[in-house]
Coordinates of C-alpha atoms in Angstrom, one line a residue:
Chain A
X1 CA 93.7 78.0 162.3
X2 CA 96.0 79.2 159.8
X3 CA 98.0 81.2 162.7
X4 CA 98.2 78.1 164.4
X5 CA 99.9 76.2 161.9
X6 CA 102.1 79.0 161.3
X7 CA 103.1 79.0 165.0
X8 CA 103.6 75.7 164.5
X9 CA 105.8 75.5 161.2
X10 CA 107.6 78.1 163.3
X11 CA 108.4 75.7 166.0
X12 CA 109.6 73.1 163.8
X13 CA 111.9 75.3 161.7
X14 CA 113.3 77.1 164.8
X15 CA 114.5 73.5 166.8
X16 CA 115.0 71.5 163.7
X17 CA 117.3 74.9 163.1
X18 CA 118.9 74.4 166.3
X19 CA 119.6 70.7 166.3
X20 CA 121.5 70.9 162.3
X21 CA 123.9 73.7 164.2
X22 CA 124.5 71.7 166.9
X23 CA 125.3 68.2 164.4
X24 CA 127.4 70.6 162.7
X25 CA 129.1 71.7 165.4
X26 CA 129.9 68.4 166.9
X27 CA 131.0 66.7 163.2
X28 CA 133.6 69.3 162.9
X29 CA 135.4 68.1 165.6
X30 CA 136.3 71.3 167.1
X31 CA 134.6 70.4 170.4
X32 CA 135.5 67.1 172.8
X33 CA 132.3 65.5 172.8
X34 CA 132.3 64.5 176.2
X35 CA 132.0 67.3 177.0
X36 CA 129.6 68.6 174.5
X37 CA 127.9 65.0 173.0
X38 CA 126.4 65.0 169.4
X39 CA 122.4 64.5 169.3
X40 CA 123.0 61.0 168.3
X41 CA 124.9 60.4 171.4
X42 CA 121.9 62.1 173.4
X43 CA 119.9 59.9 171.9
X44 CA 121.6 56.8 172.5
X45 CA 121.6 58.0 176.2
X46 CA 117.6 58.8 176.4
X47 CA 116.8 55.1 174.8
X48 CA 119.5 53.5 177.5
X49 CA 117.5 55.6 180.1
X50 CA 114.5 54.3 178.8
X51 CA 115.3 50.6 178.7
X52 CA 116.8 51.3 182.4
X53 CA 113.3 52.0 183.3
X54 CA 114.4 55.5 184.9
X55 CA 113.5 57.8 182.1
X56 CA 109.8 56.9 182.7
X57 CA 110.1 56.4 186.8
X58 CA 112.2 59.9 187.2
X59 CA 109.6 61.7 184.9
X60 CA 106.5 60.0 186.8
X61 CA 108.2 61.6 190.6
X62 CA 109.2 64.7 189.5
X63 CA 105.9 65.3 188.1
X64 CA 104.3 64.3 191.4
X65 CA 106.4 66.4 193.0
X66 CA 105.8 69.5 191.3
X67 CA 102.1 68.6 191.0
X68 CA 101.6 68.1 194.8
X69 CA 104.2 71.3 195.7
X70 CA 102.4 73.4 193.0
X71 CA 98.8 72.4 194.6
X72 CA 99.5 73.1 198.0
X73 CA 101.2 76.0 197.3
X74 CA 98.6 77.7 195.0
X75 CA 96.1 76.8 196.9
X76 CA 97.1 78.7 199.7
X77 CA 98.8 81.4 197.8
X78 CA 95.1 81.8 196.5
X79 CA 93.1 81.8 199.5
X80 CA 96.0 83.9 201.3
X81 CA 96.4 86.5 198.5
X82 CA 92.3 87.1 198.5
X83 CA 92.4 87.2 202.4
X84 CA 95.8 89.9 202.4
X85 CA 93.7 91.8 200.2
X86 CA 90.2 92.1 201.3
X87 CA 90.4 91.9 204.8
X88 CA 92.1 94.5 206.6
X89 CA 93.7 92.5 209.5
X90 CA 95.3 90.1 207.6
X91 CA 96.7 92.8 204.8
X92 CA 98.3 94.3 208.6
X93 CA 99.7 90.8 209.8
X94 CA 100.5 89.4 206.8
X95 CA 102.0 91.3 204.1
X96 CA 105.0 93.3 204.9
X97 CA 106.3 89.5 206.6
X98 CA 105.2 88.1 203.1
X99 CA 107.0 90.8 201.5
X100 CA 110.2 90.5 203.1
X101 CA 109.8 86.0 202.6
X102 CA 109.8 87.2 198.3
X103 CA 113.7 87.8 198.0
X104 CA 114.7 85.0 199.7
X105 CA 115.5 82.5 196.8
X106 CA 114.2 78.6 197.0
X107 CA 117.7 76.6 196.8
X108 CA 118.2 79.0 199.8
X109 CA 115.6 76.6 201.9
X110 CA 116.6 73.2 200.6
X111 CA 119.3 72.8 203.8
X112 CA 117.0 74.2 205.9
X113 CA 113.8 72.0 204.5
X114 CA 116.0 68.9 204.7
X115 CA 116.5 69.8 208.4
X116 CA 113.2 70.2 208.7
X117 CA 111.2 67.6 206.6
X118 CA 114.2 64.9 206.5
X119 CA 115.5 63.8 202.7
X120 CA 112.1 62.2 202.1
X121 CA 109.2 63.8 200.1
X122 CA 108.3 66.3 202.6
X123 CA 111.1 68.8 201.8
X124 CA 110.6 68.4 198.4
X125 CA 106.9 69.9 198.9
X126 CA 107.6 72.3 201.2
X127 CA 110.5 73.7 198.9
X128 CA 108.3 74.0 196.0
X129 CA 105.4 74.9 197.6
X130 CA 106.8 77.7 199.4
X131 CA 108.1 79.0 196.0
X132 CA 104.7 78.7 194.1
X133 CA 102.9 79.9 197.2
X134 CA 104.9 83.5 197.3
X135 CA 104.2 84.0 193.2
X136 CA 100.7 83.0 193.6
X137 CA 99.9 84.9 196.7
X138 CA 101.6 88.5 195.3
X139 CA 99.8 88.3 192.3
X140 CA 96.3 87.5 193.5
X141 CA 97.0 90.1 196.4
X142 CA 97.7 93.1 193.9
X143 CA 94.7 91.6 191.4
X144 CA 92.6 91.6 194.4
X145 CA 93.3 94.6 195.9
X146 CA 93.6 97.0 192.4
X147 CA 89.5 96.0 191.2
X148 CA 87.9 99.0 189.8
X149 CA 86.0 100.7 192.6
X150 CA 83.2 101.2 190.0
X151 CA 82.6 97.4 190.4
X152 CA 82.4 97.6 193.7
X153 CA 80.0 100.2 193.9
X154 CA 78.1 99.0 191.1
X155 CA 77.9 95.8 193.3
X156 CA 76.9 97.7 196.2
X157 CA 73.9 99.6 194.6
X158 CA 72.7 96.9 193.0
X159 CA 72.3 95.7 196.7
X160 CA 74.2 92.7 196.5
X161 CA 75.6 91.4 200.3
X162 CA 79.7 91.5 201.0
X163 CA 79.4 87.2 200.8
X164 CA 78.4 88.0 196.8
X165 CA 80.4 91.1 196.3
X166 CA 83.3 88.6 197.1
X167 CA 83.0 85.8 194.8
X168 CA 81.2 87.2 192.1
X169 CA 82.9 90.6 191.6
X170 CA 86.1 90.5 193.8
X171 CA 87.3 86.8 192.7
X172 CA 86.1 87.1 189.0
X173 CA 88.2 90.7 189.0
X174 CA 90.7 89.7 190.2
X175 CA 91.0 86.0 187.8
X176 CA 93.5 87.6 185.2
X177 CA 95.9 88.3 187.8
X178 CA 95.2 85.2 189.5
X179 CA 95.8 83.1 186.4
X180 CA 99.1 84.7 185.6
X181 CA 100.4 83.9 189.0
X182 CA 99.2 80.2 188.4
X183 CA 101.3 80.2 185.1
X184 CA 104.2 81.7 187.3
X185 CA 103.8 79.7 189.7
X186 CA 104.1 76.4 187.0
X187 CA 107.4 77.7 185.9
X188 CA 108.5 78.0 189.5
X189 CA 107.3 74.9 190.4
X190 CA 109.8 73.0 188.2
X191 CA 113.2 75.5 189.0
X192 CA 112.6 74.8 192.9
X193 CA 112.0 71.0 191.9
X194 CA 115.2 71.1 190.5
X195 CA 116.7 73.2 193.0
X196 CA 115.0 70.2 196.0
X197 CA 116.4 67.1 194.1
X198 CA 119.6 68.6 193.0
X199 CA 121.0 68.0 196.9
X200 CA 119.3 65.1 199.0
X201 CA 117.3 63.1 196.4
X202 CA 117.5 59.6 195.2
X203 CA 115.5 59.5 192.4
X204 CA 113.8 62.3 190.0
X205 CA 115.3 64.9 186.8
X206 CA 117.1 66.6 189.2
X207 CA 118.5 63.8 191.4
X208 CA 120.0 62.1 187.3
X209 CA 121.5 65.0 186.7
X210 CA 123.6 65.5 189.6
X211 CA 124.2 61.3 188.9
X212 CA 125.3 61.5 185.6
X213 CA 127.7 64.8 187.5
X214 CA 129.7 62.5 189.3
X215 CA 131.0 60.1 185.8
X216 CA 130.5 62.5 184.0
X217 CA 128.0 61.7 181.5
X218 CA 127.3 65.0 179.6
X219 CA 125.0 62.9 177.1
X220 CA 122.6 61.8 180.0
X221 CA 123.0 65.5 181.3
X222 CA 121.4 66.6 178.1
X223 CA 118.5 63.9 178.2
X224 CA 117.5 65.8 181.6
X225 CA 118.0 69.0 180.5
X226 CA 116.1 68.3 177.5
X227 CA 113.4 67.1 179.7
X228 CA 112.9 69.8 181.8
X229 CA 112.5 72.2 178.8
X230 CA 109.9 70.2 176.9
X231 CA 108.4 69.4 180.2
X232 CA 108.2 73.0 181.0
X233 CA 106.9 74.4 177.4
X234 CA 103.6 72.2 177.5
X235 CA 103.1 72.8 180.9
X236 CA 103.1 76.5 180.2
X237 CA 100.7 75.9 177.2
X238 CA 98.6 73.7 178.7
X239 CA 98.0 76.9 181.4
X240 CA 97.6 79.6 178.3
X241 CA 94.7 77.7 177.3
X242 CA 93.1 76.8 180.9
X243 CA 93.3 80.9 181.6
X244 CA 92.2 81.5 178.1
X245 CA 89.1 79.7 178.8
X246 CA 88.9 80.5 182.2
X247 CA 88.9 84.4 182.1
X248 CA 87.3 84.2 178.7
X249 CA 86.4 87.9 178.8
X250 CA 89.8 89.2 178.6
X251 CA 90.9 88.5 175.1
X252 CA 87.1 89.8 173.7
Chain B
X1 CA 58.1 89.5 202.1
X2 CA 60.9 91.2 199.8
X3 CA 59.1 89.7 196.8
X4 CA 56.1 91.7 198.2
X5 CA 57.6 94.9 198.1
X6 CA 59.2 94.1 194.7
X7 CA 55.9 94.0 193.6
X8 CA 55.0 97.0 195.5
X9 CA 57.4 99.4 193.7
X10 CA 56.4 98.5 190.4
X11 CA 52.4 99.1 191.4
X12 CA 53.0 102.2 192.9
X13 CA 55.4 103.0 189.5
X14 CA 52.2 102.6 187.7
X15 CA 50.1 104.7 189.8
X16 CA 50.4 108.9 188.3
X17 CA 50.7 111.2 191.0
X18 CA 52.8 108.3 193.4
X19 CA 55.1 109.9 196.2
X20 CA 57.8 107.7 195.6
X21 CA 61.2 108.4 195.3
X22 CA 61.3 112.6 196.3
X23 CA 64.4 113.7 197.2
X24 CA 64.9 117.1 200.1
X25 CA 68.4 118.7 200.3
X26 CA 68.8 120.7 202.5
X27 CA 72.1 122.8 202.8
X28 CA 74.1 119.8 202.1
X29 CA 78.2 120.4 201.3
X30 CA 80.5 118.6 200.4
X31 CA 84.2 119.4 201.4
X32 CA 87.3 116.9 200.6
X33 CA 90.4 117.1 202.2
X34 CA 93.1 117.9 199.9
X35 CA 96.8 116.8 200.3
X36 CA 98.6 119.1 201.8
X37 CA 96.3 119.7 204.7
X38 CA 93.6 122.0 202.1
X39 CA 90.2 121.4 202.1
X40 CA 88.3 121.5 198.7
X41 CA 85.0 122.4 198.7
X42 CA 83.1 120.6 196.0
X43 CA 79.3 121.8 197.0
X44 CA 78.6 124.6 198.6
X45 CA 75.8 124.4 200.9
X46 CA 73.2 123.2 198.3
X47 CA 69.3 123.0 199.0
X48 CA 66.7 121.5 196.6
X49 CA 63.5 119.4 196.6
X50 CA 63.1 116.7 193.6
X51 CA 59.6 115.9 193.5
X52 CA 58.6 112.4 192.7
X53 CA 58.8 110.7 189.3
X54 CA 60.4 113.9 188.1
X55 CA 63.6 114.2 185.6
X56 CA 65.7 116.5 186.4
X57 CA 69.2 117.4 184.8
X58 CA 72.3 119.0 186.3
X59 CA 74.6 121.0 183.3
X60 CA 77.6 122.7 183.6
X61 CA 81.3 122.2 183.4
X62 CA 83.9 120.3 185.0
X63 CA 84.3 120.8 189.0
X64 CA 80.7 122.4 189.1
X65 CA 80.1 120.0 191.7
X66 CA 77.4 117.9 189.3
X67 CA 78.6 114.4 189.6
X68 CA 79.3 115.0 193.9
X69 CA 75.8 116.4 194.3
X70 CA 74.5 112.9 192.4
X71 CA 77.2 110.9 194.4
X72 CA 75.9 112.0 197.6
X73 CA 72.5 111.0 197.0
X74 CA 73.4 107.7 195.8
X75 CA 75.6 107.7 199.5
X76 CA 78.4 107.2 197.6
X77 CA 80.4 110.5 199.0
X78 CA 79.3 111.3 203.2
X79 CA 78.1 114.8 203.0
X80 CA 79.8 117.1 205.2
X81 CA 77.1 119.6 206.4
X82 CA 73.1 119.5 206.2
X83 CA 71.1 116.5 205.4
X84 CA 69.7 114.9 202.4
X85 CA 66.6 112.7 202.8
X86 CA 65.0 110.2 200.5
X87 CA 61.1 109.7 200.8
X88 CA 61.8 111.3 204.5
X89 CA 65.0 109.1 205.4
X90 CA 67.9 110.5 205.6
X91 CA 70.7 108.8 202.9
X92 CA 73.3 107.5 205.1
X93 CA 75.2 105.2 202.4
X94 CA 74.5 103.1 199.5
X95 CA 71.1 102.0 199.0
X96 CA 69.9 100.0 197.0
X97 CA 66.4 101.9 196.2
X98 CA 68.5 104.0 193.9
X99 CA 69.8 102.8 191.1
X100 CA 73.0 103.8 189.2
X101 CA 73.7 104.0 185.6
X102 CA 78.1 105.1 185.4
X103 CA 79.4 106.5 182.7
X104 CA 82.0 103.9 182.0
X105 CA 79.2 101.2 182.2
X106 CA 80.5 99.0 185.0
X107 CA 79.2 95.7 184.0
X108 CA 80.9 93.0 184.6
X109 CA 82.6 91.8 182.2
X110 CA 82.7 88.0 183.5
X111 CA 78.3 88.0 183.3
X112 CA 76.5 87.7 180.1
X113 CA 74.3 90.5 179.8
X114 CA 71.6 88.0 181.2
X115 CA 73.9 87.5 184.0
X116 CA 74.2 91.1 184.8
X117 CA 70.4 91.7 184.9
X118 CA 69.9 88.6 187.1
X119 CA 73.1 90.1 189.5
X120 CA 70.4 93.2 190.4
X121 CA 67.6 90.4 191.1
X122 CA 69.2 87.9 193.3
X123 CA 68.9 90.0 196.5
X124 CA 64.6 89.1 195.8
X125 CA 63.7 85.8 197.0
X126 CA 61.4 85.6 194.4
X127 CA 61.7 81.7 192.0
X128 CA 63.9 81.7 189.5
X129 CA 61.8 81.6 186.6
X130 CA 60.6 84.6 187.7
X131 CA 64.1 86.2 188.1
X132 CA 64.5 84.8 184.9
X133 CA 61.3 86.2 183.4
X134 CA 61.7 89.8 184.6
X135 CA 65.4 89.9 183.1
X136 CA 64.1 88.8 179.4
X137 CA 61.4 91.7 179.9
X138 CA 64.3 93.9 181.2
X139 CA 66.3 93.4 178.2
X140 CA 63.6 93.0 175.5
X141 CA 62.7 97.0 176.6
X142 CA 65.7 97.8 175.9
X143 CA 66.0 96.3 172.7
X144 CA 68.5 93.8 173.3
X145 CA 66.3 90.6 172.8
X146 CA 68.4 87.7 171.6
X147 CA 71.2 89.0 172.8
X148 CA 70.9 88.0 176.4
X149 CA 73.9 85.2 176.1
X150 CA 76.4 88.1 174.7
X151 CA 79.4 88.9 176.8
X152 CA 79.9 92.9 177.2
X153 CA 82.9 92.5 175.6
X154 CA 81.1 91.9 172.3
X155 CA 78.0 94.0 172.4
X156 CA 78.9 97.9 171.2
X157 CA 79.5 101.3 173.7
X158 CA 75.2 101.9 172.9
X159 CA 74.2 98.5 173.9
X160 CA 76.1 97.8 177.0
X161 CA 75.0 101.0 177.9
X162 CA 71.4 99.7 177.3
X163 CA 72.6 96.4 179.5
X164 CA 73.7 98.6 182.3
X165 CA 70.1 100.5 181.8
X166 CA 68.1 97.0 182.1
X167 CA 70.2 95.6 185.0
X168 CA 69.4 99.4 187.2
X169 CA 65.8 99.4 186.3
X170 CA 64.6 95.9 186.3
X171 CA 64.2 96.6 189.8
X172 CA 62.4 99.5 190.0
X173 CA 64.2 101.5 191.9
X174 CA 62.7 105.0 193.6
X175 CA 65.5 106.8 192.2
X176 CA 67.5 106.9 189.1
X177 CA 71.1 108.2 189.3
X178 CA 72.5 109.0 186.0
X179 CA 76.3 110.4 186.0
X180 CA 76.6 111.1 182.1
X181 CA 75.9 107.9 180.8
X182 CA 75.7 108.6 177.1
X183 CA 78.9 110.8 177.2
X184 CA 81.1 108.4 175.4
X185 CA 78.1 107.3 172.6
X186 CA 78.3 109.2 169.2
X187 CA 75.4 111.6 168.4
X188 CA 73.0 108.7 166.7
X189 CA 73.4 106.3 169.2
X190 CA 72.9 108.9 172.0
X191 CA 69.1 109.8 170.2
X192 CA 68.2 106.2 170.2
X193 CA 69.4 106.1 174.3
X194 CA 67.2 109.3 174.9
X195 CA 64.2 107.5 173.2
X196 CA 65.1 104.1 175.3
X197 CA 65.4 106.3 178.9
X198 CA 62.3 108.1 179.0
X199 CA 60.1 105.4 177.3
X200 CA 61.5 103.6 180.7
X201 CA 61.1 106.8 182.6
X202 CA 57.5 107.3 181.4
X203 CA 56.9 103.3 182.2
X204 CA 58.5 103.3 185.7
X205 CA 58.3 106.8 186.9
X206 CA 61.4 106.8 188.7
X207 CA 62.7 109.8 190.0
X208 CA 65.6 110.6 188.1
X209 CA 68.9 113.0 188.2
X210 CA 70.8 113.1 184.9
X211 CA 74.2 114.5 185.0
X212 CA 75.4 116.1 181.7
X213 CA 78.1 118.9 180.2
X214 CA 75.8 119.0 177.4
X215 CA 72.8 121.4 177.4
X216 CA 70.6 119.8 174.5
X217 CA 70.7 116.7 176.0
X218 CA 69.7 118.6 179.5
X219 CA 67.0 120.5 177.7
X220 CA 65.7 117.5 175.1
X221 CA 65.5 115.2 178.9
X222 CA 64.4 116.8 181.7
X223 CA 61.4 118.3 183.5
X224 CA 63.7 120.8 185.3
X225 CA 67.8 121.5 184.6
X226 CA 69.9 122.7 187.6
X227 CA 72.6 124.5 185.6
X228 CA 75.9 124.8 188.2
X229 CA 79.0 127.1 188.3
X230 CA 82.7 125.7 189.9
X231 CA 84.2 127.1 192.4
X232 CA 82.9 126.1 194.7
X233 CA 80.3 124.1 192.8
X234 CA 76.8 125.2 193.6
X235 CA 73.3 125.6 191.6
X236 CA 73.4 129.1 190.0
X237 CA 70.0 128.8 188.2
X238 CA 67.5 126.3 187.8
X239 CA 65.2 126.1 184.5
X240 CA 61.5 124.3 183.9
X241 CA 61.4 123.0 180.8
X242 CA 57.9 123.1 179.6
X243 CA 57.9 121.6 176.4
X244 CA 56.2 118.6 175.5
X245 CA 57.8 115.6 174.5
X246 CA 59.1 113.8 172.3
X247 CA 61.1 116.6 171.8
X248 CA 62.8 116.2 169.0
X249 CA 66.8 117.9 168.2
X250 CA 66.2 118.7 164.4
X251 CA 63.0 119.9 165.6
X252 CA 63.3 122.7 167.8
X253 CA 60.6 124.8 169.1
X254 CA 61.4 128.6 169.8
X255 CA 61.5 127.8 173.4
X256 CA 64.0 125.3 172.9
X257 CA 66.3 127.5 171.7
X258 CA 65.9 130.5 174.2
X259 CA 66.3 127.7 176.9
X260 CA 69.1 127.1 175.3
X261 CA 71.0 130.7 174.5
X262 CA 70.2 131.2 177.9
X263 CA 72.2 128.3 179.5
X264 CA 74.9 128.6 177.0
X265 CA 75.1 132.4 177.8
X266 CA 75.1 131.3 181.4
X267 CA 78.0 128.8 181.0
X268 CA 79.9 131.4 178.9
X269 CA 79.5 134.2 181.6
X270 CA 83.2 134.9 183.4
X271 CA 84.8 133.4 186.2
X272 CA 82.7 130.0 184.6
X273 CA 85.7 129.2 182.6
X274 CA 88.1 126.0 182.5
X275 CA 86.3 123.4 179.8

């Protein structure tokens, strides 16, 4: 508990820290601030994007994108990464291809996507989906296929069939890993959002940013840059605990 | 009709004189293939009969061969010459009428120490109150009573040992495999494991093979100790070990002791080397 609120203090030291520099700075005068805006101005941008009612509308789709990209995708990166790793024939079909999809980066897809899915939701998913799907499937696939053989032969003298050797020993094994990737995979989820709304979106974080490009507006710039970085810290936390809880055994 | 035989074991187990769980080798070797096109041969052809409900120990040092003559009875290395045969059927794989204790305890971490037990039982279609009720009995022998909702993670090196014990036995198993399972315990904690085994060795009468470097344990244990030399790994002498038990280690008979100058001398002897 005390930890905590140490961790805590910590937190508000550090940004309250970072946002006194940053007044500093911009009092001085030594930088134009349109091109680098005080806080007050980025303020006075998020409450004009609030009363415009696209502060709240952009955070709502975003969200759902990265929600519906990062289910989709870690769903099958999941299932995949179990399959690639148990079963012989799909560890042959699948992962060298799967291997040589990782380097290929997800703004690379967005043309292709739009092509694909049209400039409607569709790309969106599949961009992020494909991103969270790769992170998800390599780490499930290397927890899957690295659990201690003295589990599985355990499991095997103690008679149980290959049905419960799976999801009692091989998916509970292989959990840590599995949980990382997840946690990965939530980062990801939000720089391929980005990188999907940046070019061929109308609404969204990313879409306001490359609207507030075209006059300009470094202030509103900040508000969605701001965004994405809060946005991103809780998400990240909010995994932490879900994996804390869920592979309970690993921090005893 | 599993149930049945479930219940079967443990009459039989309370029967003296059962023929349960005997164990013929005959000329067995095991040979690995070595990188570099080598072959390693880690038992030399190897015959022995373990009669029923016996304990037997195998002693000596590293790459004697102990732990690969225990693996391939359990079926977990394929033998590569001669046969070995359990109650008359030849051991083709992993079977689960012998049970394993490992040395680095293998429980899974994810089951409470309830849960591990109750892993052994599901493959009985017997209620499951009674699964329940026989992993409670399984655990309460071992001393571990109120503790059945504890996570390995928090139980000590001596009690998840005594998990891992509970979750082998509660199902009677013919044969009990034992690959140095008290090696990483200190010396006090290794007495009380001694007094827990064979109270659930005299109970069960399982047949078991105990694999150990360390020739009191062998000699305080067993009925009979296999002592083996490396290369290749094969049985050099095998002892009967008369004494009653208990037998206790700060009370050694004269016997004891000659049993035991006699292995040591044996282990000591040249071309035994590399501890």
């Amino acid at each position: 508990m005390e930890t905590q609120l140490k961790k805590y203090g910590q937190l508000v030291i550090s940004l309250s820290g970072v946002v006194a520099v940053w007044w500093l700075v911009s009092a001085t005068g030594l930088v134009n601030p349109n091109l680098f805006p005080a806080p007050p101005q980025v303020l006075t941008a998020a409450v004009e994007l609030y009363q415009d009612g696209v502060l709240v509308s952009d955070l709502k789709i975003s969200l759902t994108r990265a929600a519906v990209g990062f289910t989709i995708g870690a769903s099958l990166g999941v299932l995949v990464g179990l399959l690639t790793a148990r079963v012989f024939a799909f560890k042959v079909a699948l992962e060298p291809f799967l291997t040589l999809l990782r380097p290929i980066p997800a703004i690379a897809l967005v043309p292709i996507a739009i092509v694909w899915f049209g400039i409607g939701e569709g790309s969106k998913y599949f961009v992020i989906a494909y991103t969270v799907f790769l992170a998800v499937w390599l780490n499930t696939h290397a927890g899957a296929s690295g659990v201690a053989g003295t589990y599985i032969r355990a499991a095997r003298s103690l008679g149980a069939s290959r049905f419960r050797e799976f999801f009692e020993v091989v998916v509970p094994a292989a959990a840590p890993h599995i949980v990382v990737g997840l946690r990965l995979g939530a980062a990801l989820a939000f720089l391929s959002l980005v990188a999907a709304e940046l070019s061929g979106a109308s609404s969204g974080i990313g879409f306001r940013l490359q609207d507030a490009r075209q006059f300009i507006q470094t202030d509103r710039m900040f508000v969605g840059l701001i965004q994405l970085g809060i946005l991103g810290a809780l998400l990240d936390a909010v995994f932490v605990i879900i994996g804390r809880r869920l592979v309970h055994w690993e921090s005893a | 009709m599993m149930s049945a035989v479930l219940k079967l074991h443990e009459e039989t187990h309370t029967m003296p004189g059962t023929d349960v769980g005997r164990i013929d080798i005959e000329n067995a070797s095991v040979v690995f293939n070595a990188p570099g096109g080598r072959k390693i041969e880690a038992l030399a052809p190897t015959s022995l009969v373990i009669e029923p409900g016996s304990f037997i120990s195998l002693i000596g040092p590293s790459g004697c061969g102990k732990s690969t003559l225990l693996n391939a009875v359990g079926g977990f290395v394929p033998i590569t010459s001669g046969t070995i045969r359990l109650d008359g059927e030849p051991v083709t794989g992993i079977n689960p009428d012998v049970g394993v204790v490992f040395q680095q305890y293998a429980l899974f971490p994810w089951f409470t120490a309830l849960g591990n037990v109750l892993f052994a039982l599901k493959r009985f279609p017997i209620s499951k109150e009674e699964r329940r009720d026989r992993a409670y009995q399984a655990l309460k022998e071992v001393g571990l009573e109120g503790r059945e909702n504890t996570f390995p993670g928090q139980l000590s090196g001596g009690m998840r040992q005594r998990v891992a014990l509970a979750r082998t036995f509660v199902t009677s198993p013919k044969v009990l495999l034992m690959d140095e399972p008290f090696g990483a315990l200190d010396a006090q904690t290794r007495v009380v494991m001694h007094e827990i085994l064979l109270r659930i060795w005299e109970a069960r009468k399982s047949t078991v093979i105990f694999v150990t470097h360390d020739v009191d344990e062998a000699l305080i244990l067993s009925d009979k100790a296999h002592i083996m030399s490396a290369g290749p790994g094969r049985i050099i002498e095998t002892m009967d070990i008369t004494d009653a038990r208990p037998r206790l280690a700060h009370q050694m008979t004269e016997n004891f002791l000659v049993n035991r100058n006699h292995i040591i001398g044996l282990l000591r002897q040249p071309g035994m080397g590399d501890h």
